[in-house]
Every structure is written in C-alpha cells, then in structure tokens.
C-alpha cells in the first residue's frame, strides 16, 4: 500500500464536521430560511453559540453595540457571515488541542497565526476588489492550509519528515512534501474539505493556492488566497511551515488589479486587521 | 426536518430520502425566490430608470421597499460628509418616537457601521419589550460613493425575517443608491449649466456695458464677440459680424489693421524679444463722413493650458482724449499769454511813467531838446501800447466772430512799399536790410487795405524780429499770376522747427516760450494774419529751414 493510499484511508477515519454546521450550511442555501431557524440550530450547540457571540462582539467586526443573541448576530452580520463563522469555529474545534511534544521543533501557534493572517489578507484584497462577500474570502484564506494541520495531527510522522526536510534543505513546505511524502497539504485539504461538504470555494482554495493557474470555478478567490499567502510571508506574520516566500504568480497579481505602490497600504491594513482577528486565536488553544 | 440529538447525528445518518426532500425544497424555494426577485428588480429598474426628479424617485424607492418588507415608518436620508450627518429627504409615518430611535442608532455609530459593511443591518428595537419590532438600516452606496442610508421601522420580530428579504433589501438599496446618485448628478449638472448660463449673461452684460469697444476674434478668424460700443463706434451691426470671418465682414481699412495686429499678437514672443512689440495701433476711421480717431489695443486670449484661443481687441474713441489734450495745451498757452501780455503792457507803461516823471521834474526849464526827446519816447511807447491793445482787441473780435473785412480797390505794390517804409527804421536799428521786388505794373486788387497792411506789417516785422542778430536780410516780392497774387516774405533768420510750422498760425502759439522775453510778442500776430487771409479766401504757406530762414507765401485771389 503506497503512502498516498494509506493517507486516503486514514482521512476516511477523520472526525466529521458537526451536524449543526452542515445543517446551517443547508439552511443558508435556501433563500426562504428565516433567521429564527438558523438561531434555533445554532442554539442547539451552546459552545458554538458562545464562540460565535465572542467573535461577533470582538474587534474583528467592530460592531458599535453589544450583540447578545444569535438572532441579533444573524440579523446584523447576515446569514452568510454567521454560516462562515460557525464553519471556522467548528474547523478550529476539530483541529485544536492535540499538541504533540516531539523532537522536531515546530510552532503550531505560528501556523494558526499564518492561516488567520492569510484569511484577513484575502478579505482585505476582496474588499479592495469590491467582491460581494468578503467574509467568504476570509474563510477561504483561513482554511487554505487546513491540509497542513491534518498532516500534523493525523499523520504526524510524515509531518515531521517534511519539517526536517524543510529545515535541512531549505525548501518550501510544499516542495518538501512532494520530495518526502508523495502527497501534499493541498491534496489533503481538498479531499477533507470535499468530504465535509464545505463550500466549493474553500475546496478550490485549499487545493490550488500554490498553483492558481489551475482551471477552477473560483479562480479569482484562489488568486487572492495565493497572493495573500505570499504577502503574509513577506510580512513574516506567523509561520506557514517554512520561512520562505513562494513566487507570486503573474496571473494572481493581474487579478488583484493593484499597483505595486498600493502594497504598502495593504500591508498596513493587514497588520491592523490581524490584531483585530486575535479572537480567533483563542479557539486554537487546547481546552 | 426536525433537529434531533445533534451529538449522534452525523450527515451520513440523514437518510437518502430525507436528503432528496431537502434538496427538492431548496430547489423549489430557490426558483420561487428567483422569480420574485427578478419580478421586483425589473419593476423597480423600470420605475426608476428615467426618473431624474429626486422626490418621484424616492417615493418609488419607498414603495418598493414596502413591497419587500412591510414597514410602519421609513426615513430616507442623504449623508452629508462635511457635517457627518444623515439628512432626511423622504419620511413616511415617522413619529417622533421612531425618529428618536433612528437618531439614537445613528449616534451609536450603527448607520456608519452598515455603510462600512456595505450591507443592511437589522436591529431589534430594544425598547419594545414584546420584541416584535425591528429597525433595518439599508446603506445607499455606489461603487465610488456613499449616498446615504434608509431607515425602516417594521412591526415584525427580527427572528421572522427570512434571508431573501434582507438580500432583496440589500439589492434594492444598491439600485436605489445608483439611481439617487444619477439624480443628484443630473441636478448638479443642471445647476452647473444654470451657473454657466448666468455667468455667460453676466459676462455679456459686463462686456456690453463697457465704455470700450470689445471685439474677440478666434484663432480661425471668426468674430466671436462684438459689443455695443464696437457697434456704435464702427457703425456696424454685431449680428452681421458674429460667426463670420472678420476679413469678410469688417470694412477693408479696419480688417487690414486687425490682420496686422493678429499677426503680431500670434508671434508675440518673437516681437517681444526684438523689443518691437506694442500691442496698440492708432488710426483714423471714417464713419458717416466723419473721421473718428481710434486706438485699438489687443492681446492674445489663452486657455488654462496657455493655448491661444484668439485675439481680443479693445477699441477706444480718441476724439475726446485728443480734445482734452488740445484744451490742456490751450490752457497752458493762455496762462503764458497772460504772463506775456502783462509783461508787454508793463514795459511801455514803465517807460512812459519814468519819462513823464522826469519831464515833470524838468518842466519849465530851458532844456527843450530833452523835453522833446522824452515826449517822443512817451509817444512811441504809447504807440506800442496801442498796438498791443489793438492786437488784443482783434483777438477778442476773432473769438467772437465780429472781425469783418471791407474790400476796396487797392494797389498791393503800394501797400508793400508803404509797410516797408514804416519798418525801415526798425530794420535799420537791427542792421537788417529790406529788399523789395515788384512787377513793373501792378493790377488793382479788391482787398481790405488796412487788414492787408496789418498782415504785411506782421510778416515783415516778424521777419525782422526773428532774423539773424546782425547783417540779415528781409526779401519781399509780389508776383501776379493768372488768377492770383502771390506775396512772399522771406528772411534769413533762425527758422522754425518742422513740427511747429503747422501750429504757428494757431492763436497764442509761440515756437519756443523760452524766447518769450528775448523777443517780445504776444503770439497773436500770425493767428490774426491767417484769419485775415482766410477772410479774403486766400491762403498762406510757410516753408522754413532751421538757421537758414523762413519763407511765408501769401496767395490772394484776383477779382
């Protein structure tokens, strides 16, 4: 049995997304859904409710008033945002905690910070382009490296091999994966996201953020995530598994419709917004 | 689908039939939602597409929002960025309590938050304990601009809103924002057009009420502006000028001057460098048989990018200013005359007084010779005084037009001889010889002898007075031509500068006022001479060369 086959088999045994989240996703798909229906479903999971309200009242949204109920959160943030929020919180929940002590030094908090920063950056770029749903861009960026977390938590030996390879040969995590373990985090991310029935844009961004030229339905979002990955690494926020900066693909740059002089402004905003998103970091800590 | 025990319920545990049911429902709902959406949007777009009246448009917006979400009150506001306020432009059923609630939301920063999120925000009305009312804030934003916000108060609990309603409200808000912006832009454009029209009228008024003629000629030689004063000055109609090429409508003399001016103006830099650039021309213009002296100043018209648009001409009627210059000159001459005449009057009076006093002292003595001599001098000086006064009298008669001639038959040769005789002694004193050349026989002339005598004495005494200090000559001749007599008086004196030869016949004129006290005279002589000759329908000419001499030629017609 090859490594990739083993990987795929193991993925089958991964925990599933909570039913509450999948139900919320279904409900939001239907335009006739009332706010009360969503709030009923969310309320079934008190922990999720608390976490959503925490984020909603954090600096990340900067809402001028206290939001005390999920219904208010839905009315104020909109159905889509609450869905994405529930999704982010749940994915964080699944992966948090399993801190493993081992010989290979790797700062997992830094990886989370990297993912949150890419999420924030993607949202900033989406807002610049006036995309309709910046929160969707956020979650696409946030979950782009979910494959790395799965690798770390469920295929820890392979993860360590990659990290060693990265450190010894000064390779990009992505290239080290190819060299040492046959599959890579983009493939793992794609398979898991699909299995969980996550929105297609999240699947595509997880799968193609290293090669944004791959034809797909969400190529603009993929480009934004790709660029955000590069920008966040240039700004040295968190750690994506290696200290290197991948090359920014021309297609992705063109899609941003930006001037090089605009970058300073984006970076400034990025640092500011990452601070505001610190509430997300709390969910990555072990209970 | 009922939600059961969530811990045990994975997605996989939903049966296939349930999945199909869920999908079916989603499909039906999606389709009906899409239908409703398209129908509302198309109606809305149709209703607002051609509305440029803000009030009508806002009423449409309010109607359509009510179709999507029934509200009890609505307030549509425009955001004022300068004062950071939301100003109501349309309100329906806005009670003071609801208005206050909305104001509180704005003060809490919720309206700004909604604008920032570019999405509607629905807030439960916290003050309503039943929890059955909601305030919805809809941002009005276009791609580039924040227009304002709509506040809706609904008697409906926040929970009962469905996703679609909020989505529709969002889209209607975006559409309304664009329509409102278009209307505002349209209004702004109308105001700008009005401003432009007002400005144009204002400028036209200014241009037409100027005391200067203004003509603007564009780069393609078309007349663009032709104001009232230009019309009056040039006796042309603006309507016949504007829009035509200047060289086809302006009178030839004027068009030529304009052409030269435009050429100069367009090459301004070159001429300016050569120091030969005076953007001004003066010329006489004939209008209705009258000559008007015009001064035309010109300069280039440029746009903000320094491109030449045309040339502007300012036309002034110089008659008045010339007249003023002339009057000023006359005034100066008059004051000089007063000084001059009083001096001239005083000189003989002083002598008369001095000799008379001395005579009083020696009266009764035996020295008869001295007494006779003194009396002679007194007589001579009195004569001089009489002459001066009669000159002044002549002048006043000239002024009043009361100076007439009385023609009798006379012999001009005899008259010349008589005058020469009278002045011979005076000439001899100054060591000047008089030479006379007369025809053998002289035809009789019909003239006023005494006046012609005055002319001759004036000319001959001038010739003596302004001759060389010693050894000069005065030559007087008479010629009889076919229809006229020609008298020439020529001296070998100081001459008259060229620019003065025309003015010497003007009353009070004296070539050089610095000569005033060296050579006595009132400056009236030649003016009187000219007048007398004019009354005889004759002519007088002067030719002169500085320090060589002057020649006066008097022509009198035969009768």
PDB file of N, CA and C in Angstrom, chain B residues 460-496:
ATOM      1  N   UNK B 460       6.434 141.214 -41.995  1.00  0.00           N
ATOM      2  CA  UNK B 460       7.745 141.845 -42.157  1.00  0.00           C
ATOM      3  C   UNK B 460       8.397 142.070 -40.802  1.00  0.00           C
ATOM      4  N   UNK B 461       7.585 142.477 -39.812  1.00  0.00           N
ATOM      5  CA  UNK B 461       8.224 142.718 -38.506  1.00  0.00           C
ATOM      6  C   UNK B 461       8.657 141.399 -37.871  1.00  0.00           C
ATOM      7  N   UNK B 462       7.891 140.333 -38.111  1.00  0.00           N
ATOM      8  CA  UNK B 462       8.366 139.020 -37.668  1.00  0.00           C
ATOM      9  C   UNK B 462       9.697 138.681 -38.327  1.00  0.00           C
ATOM     10  N   UNK B 463       9.766 138.943 -39.642  1.00  0.00           N
ATOM     11  CA  UNK B 463      10.981 138.608 -40.388  1.00  0.00           C
ATOM     12  C   UNK B 463      12.165 139.401 -39.859  1.00  0.00           C
ATOM     13  N   UNK B 464      11.896 140.618 -39.404  1.00  0.00           N
ATOM     14  CA  UNK B 464      12.981 141.409 -38.818  1.00  0.00           C
ATOM     15  C   UNK B 464      13.319 140.879 -37.423  1.00  0.00           C
ATOM     16  N   UNK B 465      12.245 140.657 -36.672  1.00  0.00           N
ATOM     17  CA  UNK B 465      12.404 140.246 -35.272  1.00  0.00           C
ATOM     18  C   UNK B 465      13.179 138.935 -35.149  1.00  0.00           C
ATOM     19  N   UNK B 466      12.809 137.966 -35.994  1.00  0.00           N
ATOM     20  CA  UNK B 466      13.439 136.647 -35.847  1.00  0.00           C
ATOM     21  C   UNK B 466      14.577 136.436 -36.840  1.00  0.00           C
ATOM     22  N   UNK B 467      15.179 137.532 -37.310  1.00  0.00           N
ATOM     23  CA  UNK B 467      16.286 137.405 -38.255  1.00  0.00           C
ATOM     24  C   UNK B 467      17.595 137.194 -37.511  1.00  0.00           C
ATOM     25  N   UNK B 468      18.633 137.026 -38.289  1.00  0.00           N
ATOM     26  CA  UNK B 468      19.967 136.900 -37.692  1.00  0.00           C
ATOM     27  C   UNK B 468      20.282 138.158 -36.893  1.00  0.00           C
ATOM     28  N   UNK B 469      21.021 138.090 -35.795  1.00  0.00           N
ATOM     29  CA  UNK B 469      21.266 139.254 -34.934  1.00  0.00           C
ATOM     30  C   UNK B 469      21.860 140.442 -35.710  1.00  0.00           C
ATOM     31  N   UNK B 470      22.742 140.196 -36.647  1.00  0.00           N
ATOM     32  CA  UNK B 470      23.216 141.334 -37.463  1.00  0.00           C
ATOM     33  C   UNK B 470      23.497 140.904 -38.894  1.00  0.00           C
ATOM     34  N   UNK B 471      23.216 141.791 -39.770  1.00  0.00           N
ATOM     35  CA  UNK B 471      23.506 141.549 -41.173  1.00  0.00           C
ATOM     36  C   UNK B 471      22.526 140.652 -41.872  1.00  0.00           C
ATOM     37  N   UNK B 472      21.322 140.576 -41.378  1.00  0.00           N
ATOM     38  CA  UNK B 472      20.327 139.746 -42.048  1.00  0.00           C
ATOM     39  C   UNK B 472      19.614 140.497 -43.144  1.00  0.00           C
ATOM     40  N   UNK B 473      18.762 139.779 -43.862  1.00  0.00           N
ATOM     41  CA  UNK B 473      18.036 140.416 -44.959  1.00  0.00           C
ATOM     42  C   UNK B 473      16.589 139.961 -44.929  1.00  0.00           C
ATOM     43  N   UNK B 474      15.708 140.879 -45.293  1.00  0.00           N
ATOM     44  CA  UNK B 474      14.308 140.503 -45.492  1.00  0.00           C
ATOM     45  C   UNK B 474      13.962 140.811 -46.928  1.00  0.00           C
ATOM     46  N   UNK B 475      13.458 139.806 -47.631  1.00  0.00           N
ATOM     47  CA  UNK B 475      13.139 139.962 -49.034  1.00  0.00           C
ATOM     48  C   UNK B 475      11.639 139.874 -49.219  1.00  0.00           C
ATOM     49  N   UNK B 476      11.076 140.893 -49.851  1.00  0.00           N
ATOM     50  CA  UNK B 476       9.640 140.931 -50.054  1.00  0.00           C
ATOM     51  C   UNK B 476       9.378 141.033 -51.546  1.00  0.00           C
ATOM     52  N   UNK B 477       8.487 140.147 -52.058  1.00  0.00           N
ATOM     53  CA  UNK B 477       8.218 140.217 -53.500  1.00  0.00           C
ATOM     54  C   UNK B 477       6.730 140.059 -53.775  1.00  0.00           C
ATOM     55  N   UNK B 478       6.326 140.566 -54.924  1.00  0.00           N
ATOM     56  CA  UNK B 478       4.941 140.401 -55.367  1.00  0.00           C
ATOM     57  C   UNK B 478       4.974 139.848 -56.771  1.00  0.00           C
ATOM     58  N   UNK B 479       4.162 138.777 -57.008  1.00  0.00           N
ATOM     59  CA  UNK B 479       4.064 138.229 -58.360  1.00  0.00           C
ATOM     60  C   UNK B 479       2.594 138.205 -58.729  1.00  0.00           C
ATOM     61  N   UNK B 480       2.347 138.484 -60.022  1.00  0.00           N
ATOM     62  CA  UNK B 480       0.966 138.435 -60.493  1.00  0.00           C
ATOM     63  C   UNK B 480       0.810 137.216 -61.357  1.00  0.00           C
ATOM     64  N   UNK B 481       0.079 136.238 -60.877  1.00  0.00           N
ATOM     65  CA  UNK B 481      -0.153 135.027 -61.677  1.00  0.00           C
ATOM     66  C   UNK B 481      -1.510 135.164 -62.344  1.00  0.00           C
ATOM     67  N   UNK B 482      -1.953 134.078 -63.009  1.00  0.00           N
ATOM     68  CA  UNK B 482      -3.145 134.181 -63.825  1.00  0.00           C
ATOM     69  C   UNK B 482      -4.358 134.656 -63.031  1.00  0.00           C
ATOM     70  N   UNK B 483      -4.605 134.002 -61.896  1.00  0.00           N
ATOM     71  CA  UNK B 483      -5.826 134.347 -61.164  1.00  0.00           C
ATOM     72  C   UNK B 483      -5.540 134.782 -59.755  1.00  0.00           C
ATOM     73  N   UNK B 484      -4.258 134.954 -59.469  1.00  0.00           N
ATOM     74  CA  UNK B 484      -3.960 135.299 -58.072  1.00  0.00           C
ATOM     75  C   UNK B 484      -2.684 136.145 -57.960  1.00  0.00           C
ATOM     76  N   UNK B 485      -2.624 136.801 -56.784  1.00  0.00           N
ATOM     77  CA  UNK B 485      -1.394 137.490 -56.421  1.00  0.00           C
ATOM     78  C   UNK B 485      -0.632 136.592 -55.456  1.00  0.00           C
ATOM     79  N   UNK B 486       0.703 136.689 -55.559  1.00  0.00           N
ATOM     80  CA  UNK B 486       1.495 135.893 -54.628  1.00  0.00           C
ATOM     81  C   UNK B 486       2.509 136.817 -53.972  1.00  0.00           C
ATOM     82  N   UNK B 487       2.377 136.979 -52.645  1.00  0.00           N
ATOM     83  CA  UNK B 487       3.322 137.820 -51.914  1.00  0.00           C
ATOM     84  C   UNK B 487       4.235 136.909 -51.108  1.00  0.00           C
ATOM     85  N   UNK B 488       5.545 137.144 -51.226  1.00  0.00           N
ATOM     86  CA  UNK B 488       6.488 136.320 -50.472  1.00  0.00           C
ATOM     87  C   UNK B 488       7.262 137.222 -49.510  1.00  0.00           C
ATOM     88  N   UNK B 489       7.343 136.771 -48.264  1.00  0.00           N
ATOM     89  CA  UNK B 489       8.194 137.468 -47.291  1.00  0.00           C
ATOM     90  C   UNK B 489       9.200 136.432 -46.796  1.00  0.00           C
ATOM     91  N   UNK B 490      10.489 136.696 -47.094  1.00  0.00           N
ATOM     92  CA  UNK B 490      11.500 135.699 -46.778  1.00  0.00           C
ATOM     93  C   UNK B 490      12.575 136.315 -45.904  1.00  0.00           C
ATOM     94  N   UNK B 491      12.981 135.606 -44.888  1.00  0.00           N
ATOM     95  CA  UNK B 491      14.051 136.154 -44.037  1.00  0.00           C
ATOM     96  C   UNK B 491      15.242 135.212 -44.021  1.00  0.00           C
ATOM     97  N   UNK B 492      16.305 135.637 -43.345  1.00  0.00           N
ATOM     98  CA  UNK B 492      17.499 134.807 -43.246  1.00  0.00           C
ATOM     99  C   UNK B 492      17.737 134.506 -41.765  1.00  0.00           C
ATOM    100  N   UNK B 493      16.646 134.189 -41.095  1.00  0.00           N
ATOM    101  CA  UNK B 493      16.706 134.093 -39.633  1.00  0.00           C
ATOM    102  C   UNK B 493      16.861 132.691 -39.077  1.00  0.00           C
ATOM    103  N   UNK B 494      16.342 132.571 -37.883  1.00  0.00           N
ATOM    104  CA  UNK B 494      16.575 131.354 -37.115  1.00  0.00           C
ATOM    105  C   UNK B 494      15.752 130.170 -37.597  1.00  0.00           C
ATOM    106  N   UNK B 495      14.699 130.460 -38.361  1.00  0.00           N
ATOM    107  CA  UNK B 495      13.868 129.361 -38.870  1.00  0.00           C
ATOM    108  C   UNK B 495      12.899 128.830 -37.828  1.00  0.00           C
ATOM    109  N   UNK B 496      12.019 127.913 -38.301  1.00  0.00           N
ATOM    110  CA  UNK B 496      11.005 127.341 -37.406  1.00  0.00           C
ATOM    111  C   UNK B 496      11.155 125.818 -37.442  1.00  0.00           C
TER     112      UNK B 496
END
